[in-house]
Amino acid sequence: QKEVEQDPGPLSVPEGAIVSLNCTYSNSAFQYFMWYRQYSRKGPELLMYTYSSGNKEDGRFTAQVDKSSKYISLFIRDSQPSDSATYLCAMSARAGTTGFQKLVFGTGTRLLVSP
Amino acid sequence: ETGVTQSPTHLIKTRGQQVTLRCSSQSGHNTVSWYQQALGQGPQFIFQYYREEENGRGNFPPRFSGLQFPNYSSELNVNALELDDSALYLCASSPSTAYNSPLHFGNGTRLTVT
């Protein structure tokens, strides 16, 4: 079983729709949760990060963490064709005696927003 | 502010050869990490460098090695290339090694091994 599970999609929605992207995880040591957006032939771009359970909002994006269920979500309001990309969830825990950072990623969900 | 830059953007190598990939970290960032992203998969952690030393490693064999230089730039070296090494190699920099330090990625080097 993978530490982080994410539906690869593709998820197709019309412009203006509310999009819900989700990940589940098995490692209760994960404390830091991130969402990255990756356009074709580009590197991942950090969208949002959060530490605690609850919601965090930034413009059209809302990140939600439920540590009791080991479930995180990213909501996109008023989706635009320019939002079409792959969305990767990532998480990390304190790792190693030297405290290095290791992100564990989901496989990514491909989102297609049609005009 | 200059972001993370990687070179080259694309590379084709033959099985058994060696390859060196390069990364310049974002201004002010002293920590560099390398990730491998196979097609259709999320990035996998290779290792992290801080103060010119490897301070953490993922589940990759010793033929994957790296360097970090005094200006915080970094190299990833892969020896004895295998077909499965074909992937997008991503470099990421961060302002510290803390587990909650945000990682900023470059656009990667696409390596094809034939």
Short mmCIF file of C-alpha atoms in Angstrom, two decimals:
data_model
loop_
_atom_site.label_atom_id
_atom_site.label_comp_id
_atom_site.label_asym_id
_atom_site.label_seq_id
_atom_site.Cartn_x
_atom_site.Cartn_y
_atom_site.Cartn_z
CA GLN A 1 0.00 0.00 0.00
CA LYS A 2 1.29 3.44 -0.91
CA GLU A 3 1.75 5.98 1.87
CA VAL A 4 -0.27 8.54 -0.10
CA GLU A 5 -3.15 7.65 -2.41
CA GLN A 6 -4.53 10.01 -5.05
CA ASP A 7 -6.94 9.33 -7.90
CA PRO A 8 -5.06 9.96 -11.18
CA GLY A 9 -8.19 11.10 -13.03
CA PRO A 10 -8.59 12.70 -15.48
CA LEU A 11 -11.22 14.88 -13.89
CA SER A 12 -13.15 16.88 -16.51
CA VAL A 13 -15.31 19.85 -15.47
CA PRO A 14 -16.90 22.85 -17.25
CA GLU A 15 -15.57 26.33 -16.66
CA GLY A 16 -16.96 27.86 -13.47
CA ALA A 17 -17.42 24.55 -11.66
CA ILE A 18 -16.21 23.86 -8.14
CA VAL A 19 -13.46 21.25 -8.20
CA SER A 20 -12.66 18.88 -5.36
CA LEU A 21 -9.32 17.07 -5.33
CA ASN A 22 -8.47 14.58 -2.60
CA CYS A 23 -5.73 12.46 -1.08
CA THR A 24 -5.66 9.88 1.65
CA TYR A 25 -2.60 8.86 3.62
CA SER A 26 -1.59 6.10 5.98
CA ASN A 27 1.33 7.57 7.94
CA SER A 28 0.05 9.35 11.05
CA ALA A 29 3.47 11.03 11.44
CA PHE A 30 2.74 13.37 8.53
CA GLN A 31 2.36 16.89 9.91
CA TYR A 32 2.83 19.21 6.95
CA PHE A 33 0.56 19.10 3.92
CA MET A 34 1.03 20.76 0.55
CA TRP A 35 -0.63 21.04 -2.81
CA TYR A 36 1.41 21.54 -5.96
CA ARG A 37 0.22 22.31 -9.49
CA GLN A 38 2.19 20.95 -12.41
CA TYR A 39 1.67 22.06 -15.98
CA SER A 40 2.83 19.86 -18.82
CA ARG A 41 6.63 19.96 -19.25
CA LYS A 42 7.06 22.10 -16.13
CA GLY A 43 8.10 21.52 -12.54
CA PRO A 44 5.62 21.45 -9.65
CA GLU A 45 4.52 24.87 -8.39
CA LEU A 46 3.62 25.24 -4.71
CA LEU A 47 -0.01 26.31 -4.35
CA MET A 48 -0.79 25.95 -0.67
CA TYR A 49 0.55 24.44 2.51
CA THR A 50 -0.90 23.83 5.94
CA TYR A 51 0.05 22.20 9.21
CA SER A 52 -3.13 21.66 11.11
CA SER A 53 -6.55 20.17 10.68
CA GLY A 54 -9.15 22.57 9.33
CA ASN A 55 -9.43 24.89 6.34
CA LYS A 56 -7.02 27.37 4.79
CA GLU A 57 -8.19 29.71 2.05
CA ASP A 58 -6.20 31.61 -0.59
CA GLY A 59 -8.22 33.28 -3.31
CA ARG A 60 -10.13 30.64 -5.26
CA PHE A 61 -8.29 27.82 -3.48
CA THR A 62 -9.17 26.16 -0.16
CA ALA A 63 -7.06 23.45 1.43
CA GLN A 64 -8.70 21.18 3.98
CA VAL A 65 -7.02 18.69 6.31
CA ASP A 66 -8.73 16.05 8.43
CA LYS A 67 -6.01 14.32 10.42
CA SER A 68 -8.43 12.03 12.22
CA SER A 69 -9.50 10.55 8.87
CA LYS A 70 -6.06 10.97 7.25
CA TYR A 71 -7.70 12.84 4.39
CA ILE A 72 -6.80 16.10 2.67
CA SER A 73 -8.63 18.06 0.00
CA LEU A 74 -8.11 20.99 -2.32
CA PHE A 75 -11.16 22.92 -3.53
CA ILE A 76 -11.01 25.24 -6.53
CA ARG A 77 -13.87 27.69 -6.94
CA ASP A 78 -14.90 29.25 -10.26
CA SER A 79 -12.53 26.94 -12.16
CA GLN A 80 -10.87 28.34 -15.29
CA PRO A 81 -9.37 26.64 -18.37
CA SER A 82 -5.99 27.91 -17.13
CA ASP A 83 -6.45 25.65 -14.07
CA SER A 84 -6.06 22.61 -16.35
CA ALA A 85 -2.99 20.86 -14.97
CA THR A 86 -1.95 17.97 -12.75
CA TYR A 87 -2.46 18.58 -9.03
CA LEU A 88 -0.11 16.80 -6.65
CA CYS A 89 -0.63 16.44 -2.95
CA ALA A 90 2.50 16.11 -0.83
CA MET A 91 3.20 15.67 2.83
CA SER A 92 6.13 15.41 5.19
CA ALA A 93 7.06 14.40 8.70
CA ARG A 94 10.13 14.99 10.79
CA ALA A 95 12.56 12.46 9.33
CA GLY A 96 15.95 11.23 10.38
CA THR A 97 18.21 12.30 13.20
CA THR A 98 19.50 15.17 11.09
CA GLY A 99 15.99 16.45 10.52
CA PHE A 100 16.09 16.37 6.74
CA GLN A 101 12.96 17.05 4.78
CA LYS A 102 11.42 14.34 2.61
CA LEU A 103 8.20 15.04 0.74
CA VAL A 104 5.97 12.08 -0.09
CA PHE A 105 3.79 12.77 -3.10
CA GLY A 106 0.59 11.34 -4.45
CA THR A 107 0.51 10.28 -8.10
CA GLY A 108 -1.28 13.50 -9.08
CA THR A 109 -4.77 14.14 -10.43
CA ARG A 110 -5.06 15.47 -13.97
CA LEU A 111 -7.70 18.23 -14.14
CA LEU A 112 -9.27 19.38 -17.42
CA VAL A 113 -11.44 22.53 -17.35
CA SER A 114 -13.34 23.06 -20.59
CA PRO A 115 -14.50 26.52 -21.75
CA GLU B 1 14.26 36.89 -7.21
CA THR B 2 15.70 34.12 -9.38
CA GLY B 3 13.96 30.77 -9.15
CA VAL B 4 15.45 27.28 -9.35
CA THR B 5 17.14 26.64 -12.68
CA GLN B 6 18.18 23.26 -14.06
CA SER B 7 20.31 22.20 -16.99
CA PRO B 8 20.12 20.63 -19.44
CA THR B 9 16.38 20.51 -20.14
CA HIS B 10 16.59 17.27 -22.11
CA LEU B 11 19.17 14.52 -22.34
CA ILE B 12 19.41 11.21 -24.17
CA LYS B 13 21.88 8.61 -22.92
CA THR B 14 22.65 4.97 -23.60
CA ARG B 15 22.34 2.23 -21.00
CA GLY B 16 25.56 1.90 -18.99
CA GLN B 17 26.63 5.50 -19.48
CA GLN B 18 26.98 8.15 -16.78
CA VAL B 19 25.13 11.47 -16.56
CA THR B 20 25.47 14.72 -14.61
CA LEU B 21 22.53 17.06 -14.05
CA ARG B 22 22.91 20.58 -12.67
CA CYS B 23 20.83 22.85 -10.48
CA SER B 24 21.08 26.43 -9.26
CA SER B 25 19.05 27.06 -6.14
CA GLN B 26 16.71 29.97 -5.56
CA SER B 27 18.35 33.05 -4.11
CA GLY B 28 18.66 32.79 -0.32
CA HIS B 29 18.05 29.03 -0.24
CA ASN B 30 20.81 26.87 1.28
CA THR B 31 19.19 23.45 0.96
CA VAL B 32 18.79 21.45 -2.24
CA SER B 33 16.79 18.27 -2.79
CA TRP B 34 16.54 16.01 -5.82
CA TYR B 35 13.45 14.07 -6.90
CA GLN B 36 12.78 11.57 -9.68
CA GLN B 37 9.40 11.70 -11.42
CA ALA B 38 8.54 8.77 -13.67
CA LEU B 39 5.82 9.25 -16.27
CA GLY B 40 2.38 9.36 -14.67
CA GLN B 41 3.79 9.24 -11.13
CA GLY B 42 4.47 11.70 -8.36
CA PRO B 43 8.05 12.76 -7.60
CA GLN B 44 10.15 10.36 -5.49
CA PHE B 45 12.74 11.72 -3.05
CA ILE B 46 16.35 10.89 -3.99
CA PHE B 47 18.40 12.92 -1.47
CA GLN B 48 18.89 16.29 0.16
CA TYR B 49 22.05 18.39 0.47
CA TYR B 50 22.84 20.97 3.12
CA ARG B 51 26.19 22.61 3.84
CA GLU B 52 27.75 20.63 1.00
CA GLU B 53 26.87 17.28 2.57
CA GLU B 54 24.14 14.72 1.98
CA ASN B 55 21.89 14.87 5.03
CA GLY B 56 19.10 12.54 3.96
CA ARG B 57 18.49 9.91 1.30
CA GLY B 58 15.52 8.06 -0.16
CA ASN B 59 15.37 4.52 -1.48
CA PHE B 60 17.83 4.93 -4.34
CA PRO B 61 21.02 2.88 -4.97
CA PRO B 62 24.54 4.31 -4.47
CA ARG B 63 24.98 4.86 -8.21
CA PHE B 64 22.87 7.97 -7.59
CA SER B 65 25.18 10.53 -6.02
CA GLY B 66 25.35 14.26 -5.65
CA LEU B 67 27.33 17.32 -4.78
CA GLN B 68 26.54 20.71 -3.36
CA PHE B 69 28.87 23.65 -3.89
CA PRO B 70 29.63 26.66 -1.65
CA ASN B 71 27.19 28.81 -3.68
CA TYR B 72 24.48 26.18 -2.86
CA SER B 73 24.22 24.95 -6.46
CA SER B 74 24.12 21.19 -6.85
CA GLU B 75 24.78 18.27 -9.18
CA LEU B 76 23.11 14.90 -9.48
CA ASN B 77 25.26 12.12 -10.91
CA VAL B 78 23.92 8.79 -12.06
CA ASN B 79 26.33 6.00 -13.01
CA ALA B 80 25.67 2.81 -14.98
CA LEU B 81 22.40 4.11 -16.38
CA GLU B 82 19.49 1.69 -16.65
CA LEU B 83 16.40 1.93 -18.82
CA ASP B 84 14.27 2.52 -15.69
CA ASP B 85 16.26 5.68 -14.95
CA SER B 86 14.32 7.39 -17.75
CA ALA B 87 12.36 10.10 -15.92
CA LEU B 88 12.04 13.78 -15.15
CA TYR B 89 14.65 14.77 -12.57
CA LEU B 90 13.57 17.66 -10.40
CA CYS B 91 15.69 19.86 -8.23
CA ALA B 92 14.08 21.76 -5.37
CA SER B 93 15.53 24.36 -3.04
CA SER B 94 14.36 25.55 0.35
CA PRO B 95 15.55 28.05 2.96
CA SER B 96 16.25 25.33 5.53
CA THR B 97 16.19 21.58 6.17
CA ALA B 98 13.14 21.83 8.43
CA TYR B 99 10.33 19.42 7.58
CA ASN B 100 7.96 22.36 7.11
CA SER B 101 10.23 24.43 4.90
CA PRO B 102 8.47 25.09 1.56
CA LEU B 103 10.15 23.45 -1.43
CA HIS B 104 10.41 25.33 -4.71
CA PHE B 105 11.03 23.21 -7.79
CA GLY B 106 12.78 23.84 -11.06
CA ASN B 107 11.35 22.68 -14.38
CA GLY B 108 13.45 19.55 -14.38
CA THR B 109 15.72 17.64 -16.73
CA ARG B 110 14.03 15.04 -18.91
CA LEU B 111 16.40 12.05 -19.12
CA THR B 112 15.83 9.32 -21.68
CA VAL B 113 17.92 6.16 -21.47
CA THR B 114 17.95 3.96 -24.58
#
